[in-house]
Amino acid sequence: MAHLFPTTSGPNDPPGPQLSPEQWHYALAQFLSQSHSQTIPPTQLPTPPASASPELVLDPMLAPQPQPTTESRLEALEQEITRLKAEKRATEDDSESAPEKKRRKRKQKPSPYVLKSSAGLCEEQIKVRKLLMQKVKNEGKRITGRLSDSDSDSDDGDDESDLPSSQATHTILRYNFAATVTHADNIKVFDRIADLVWTEQRDPTSSTYSLGYPNVSFTREDLIEFAKTNFRSWKSKWKGEHYPEVRRKQEKAAQKDRQVLRRKELKANRLKAVSDYKQKYKRDPICILETDFMSDEISAPSTDDEDTRDEHRRRLVKAAHLGPTQQRNDVWEVIRPGFQSVEMSKTKNDLDELVNKRRETQNKKTKRIRGRVPRVNFGNTHNRIPRSTLYPFMLSQPWYDEHVAGNEELEGTVMIFSKDPRGFGDS
């Protein structure tokens, strides 16, 4: 019967022949006897419906598989989640016990600059940097036609050794001061300056080299940065010449900078007399030597009124007893801090006397007298709040009552120690 009923059938096989119920029983009995070596009587087998012609699937692997229920699928999903969590915990435990791997550092590109900033440079590099900055400045003046300009930011003027070696006729380039350093016109000038100085100074064996330190290297990018610095300085001057409001702001800023420098110089001079003061008065005056505590020394009041400034100048000249040939000499008015007490003011005066004695002794040793700007004190004070913390003996109580007391904002800015240092006040 094998040729009538194959043992396997697939979905693409042609349908089998139509069997009668007797033939079906016989074929099934033969198949079972071959599989189990046992003959089953036909009478023991169920009789299929006579009207049906069933599709027999004798291979169990080809039988349709039962579809999973929703409950079984959820159970399988929960088991899978539990398994994944367990694997993750095991992986984390392994990573903690294993030695930490070093993070690979990205290799940084070398900086194109060597002398751009003076920070961290040795003495020879600082000297070469200063020479290159002067050469770049002079070359910038030459190619932009600014050789006749007198710049206030010039340190030593134009030394002949620093002047550009190339004096041939050239086309004048112009900066665009209305634009930034990234403008094409300005970049063109920067490149031209850098190329000229680079060509002359990059090779220590060339006849044009004049830096004096062949072991000190620099880059063309350094020269471009120096040229940009000069451009910014000249641009600031140009803006002051063309915009009155900018000029007034620049003048006030310059005056403020001068005041800070003079206060620092005054503090430095008084520091030189500290040892003499301690020996004479048996107390340490270092507590009053803060830059913030120093007096202002002004040549003119901070006002735009020309008449007021001229009158102030006449008073200074008269008080300083300047002669006919000294009328244009500088004279400064001393304006002391309004907050300082009588004791603090006297301590400063005592220090100044010792400073003057040291100066006179030094002049006798060197046999020369250094000119010093005359100071005049009209008794004026300023009311700036001190930023540094005061000791109780430093503070003028009348000034505090008038300018600070009752003002919550100002009261919080005046900081005072709880007790005076030894030798001052009530200590």
XYZ file of C-alpha atoms in Angstrom, residues 158-326:
169
model
C 62.169 103.704 18.396
C 65.728 102.588 18.863
C 67.777 102.576 15.679
C 68.635 98.917 16.159
C 64.923 98.071 16.176
C 64.001 99.955 13.028
C 63.049 97.821 10.019
C 66.009 96.852 7.875
C 63.957 97.188 4.700
C 63.624 100.901 3.897
C 62.777 100.563 0.214
C 59.816 102.330 -1.301
C 56.674 100.330 -0.636
C 52.937 100.538 -0.983
C 51.250 101.933 2.104
C 48.751 99.505 3.616
C 45.870 100.770 5.700
C 44.219 99.322 8.761
C 40.437 99.298 8.873
C 39.904 100.531 12.425
C 36.139 100.464 11.960
C 36.375 96.663 11.644
C 37.720 93.867 13.834
C 40.972 91.916 13.653
C 39.254 89.291 11.477
C 38.522 91.709 8.636
C 40.292 90.878 5.366
C 42.006 94.303 5.169
C 43.498 93.913 8.635
C 44.515 90.286 8.122
C 46.410 91.380 5.022
C 48.434 93.852 7.107
C 49.079 91.278 9.854
C 50.366 88.763 7.316
C 52.614 91.346 5.680
C 54.165 92.382 9.002
C 54.671 88.782 10.114
C 56.255 87.791 6.799
C 58.769 90.650 6.934
C 59.910 90.012 10.510
C 59.809 86.232 10.061
C 62.018 86.409 6.975
C 64.591 88.591 8.745
C 64.749 86.830 12.135
C 63.850 83.156 11.713
C 67.373 82.062 10.669
C 70.066 82.867 13.282
C 72.784 82.374 10.642
C 71.419 85.027 8.289
C 72.898 88.519 8.088
C 69.562 90.088 9.057
C 69.239 88.201 12.363
C 69.598 90.550 15.344
C 67.822 88.923 18.305
C 71.000 87.703 19.988
C 69.590 84.424 21.317
C 69.716 81.805 18.536
C 68.487 79.026 20.842
C 65.173 80.796 21.486
C 62.549 79.756 18.957
C 59.356 81.512 17.947
C 56.644 81.072 15.334
C 55.052 83.170 12.658
C 51.794 82.932 14.625
C 53.522 84.710 17.534
C 54.311 87.628 15.246
C 50.710 87.822 14.033
C 49.487 87.988 17.640
C 51.920 90.829 18.367
C 50.601 92.684 15.319
C 47.026 92.209 16.529
C 47.959 93.653 19.925
C 49.330 96.789 18.252
C 46.204 97.031 16.106
C 43.933 96.990 19.164
C 45.971 99.722 20.828
C 45.915 101.949 17.733
C 42.219 101.262 17.234
C 41.482 102.445 20.773
C 43.403 105.659 20.087
C 41.547 106.096 16.775
C 38.162 105.709 18.485
C 39.127 108.318 21.066
C 40.016 110.756 18.295
C 36.767 110.236 16.370
C 34.189 109.752 19.139
C 34.021 112.382 21.939
C 32.103 110.094 24.285
C 34.723 107.382 23.891
C 37.472 109.940 24.518
C 35.883 111.030 27.803
C 35.566 107.433 28.968
C 39.179 106.747 28.038
C 40.381 109.802 29.939
C 38.485 108.757 33.063
C 39.787 105.201 32.809
C 43.352 106.461 32.340
C 43.003 108.760 35.346
C 41.715 105.879 37.457
C 44.630 103.691 36.394
C 47.098 106.443 37.297
C 45.521 106.767 40.737
C 45.887 103.043 41.380
C 49.545 103.105 40.319
C 50.287 106.082 42.568
C 48.633 104.391 45.556
C 50.716 101.282 44.949
C 53.884 103.372 44.708
C 53.006 105.198 47.931
C 52.466 101.898 49.704
C 55.777 100.520 48.399
C 57.692 103.574 49.665
C 56.132 103.301 53.116
C 56.899 99.593 53.300
C 60.598 100.458 53.051
C 60.334 102.388 56.317
C 58.534 99.698 58.339
C 61.694 98.404 60.018
C 62.729 101.935 61.072
C 59.216 102.616 62.379
C 59.134 99.400 64.445
C 62.502 100.217 65.946
C 61.425 103.759 66.877
C 57.798 103.261 67.967
C 57.880 99.595 69.081
C 54.816 98.603 67.086
C 54.179 97.211 63.606
C 52.461 99.602 61.146
C 51.954 96.917 58.509
C 48.231 96.819 59.340
C 47.634 100.228 57.710
C 49.678 99.518 54.581
C 46.937 98.343 52.261
C 46.675 99.870 48.780
C 43.026 100.581 49.525
C 44.067 102.740 52.523
C 46.493 104.971 50.614
C 45.701 108.598 49.729
C 44.868 109.770 46.223
C 47.343 112.027 44.431
C 45.609 113.936 41.644
C 46.756 116.542 39.160
C 43.216 117.702 38.320
C 39.668 117.099 39.550
C 37.490 114.581 37.711
C 35.299 117.074 35.879
C 34.792 118.195 32.290
C 34.557 121.862 33.312
C 37.732 123.463 31.956
C 37.385 126.538 34.195
C 37.301 124.340 37.302
C 40.353 122.418 36.159
C 42.298 125.605 35.340
C 41.492 127.127 38.728
C 42.638 123.953 40.464
C 45.893 124.063 38.533
C 46.545 127.680 39.551
C 46.014 126.800 43.215
C 48.432 123.884 42.971
C 51.163 125.970 41.328
C 50.801 128.686 43.941
C 50.799 126.289 46.896
C 53.846 124.439 45.559
C 55.756 127.720 45.133
C 56.802 126.912 41.593
C 59.093 129.424 39.920
C 58.622 131.000 36.477
C 60.470 128.153 34.772
C 58.492 125.492 36.658
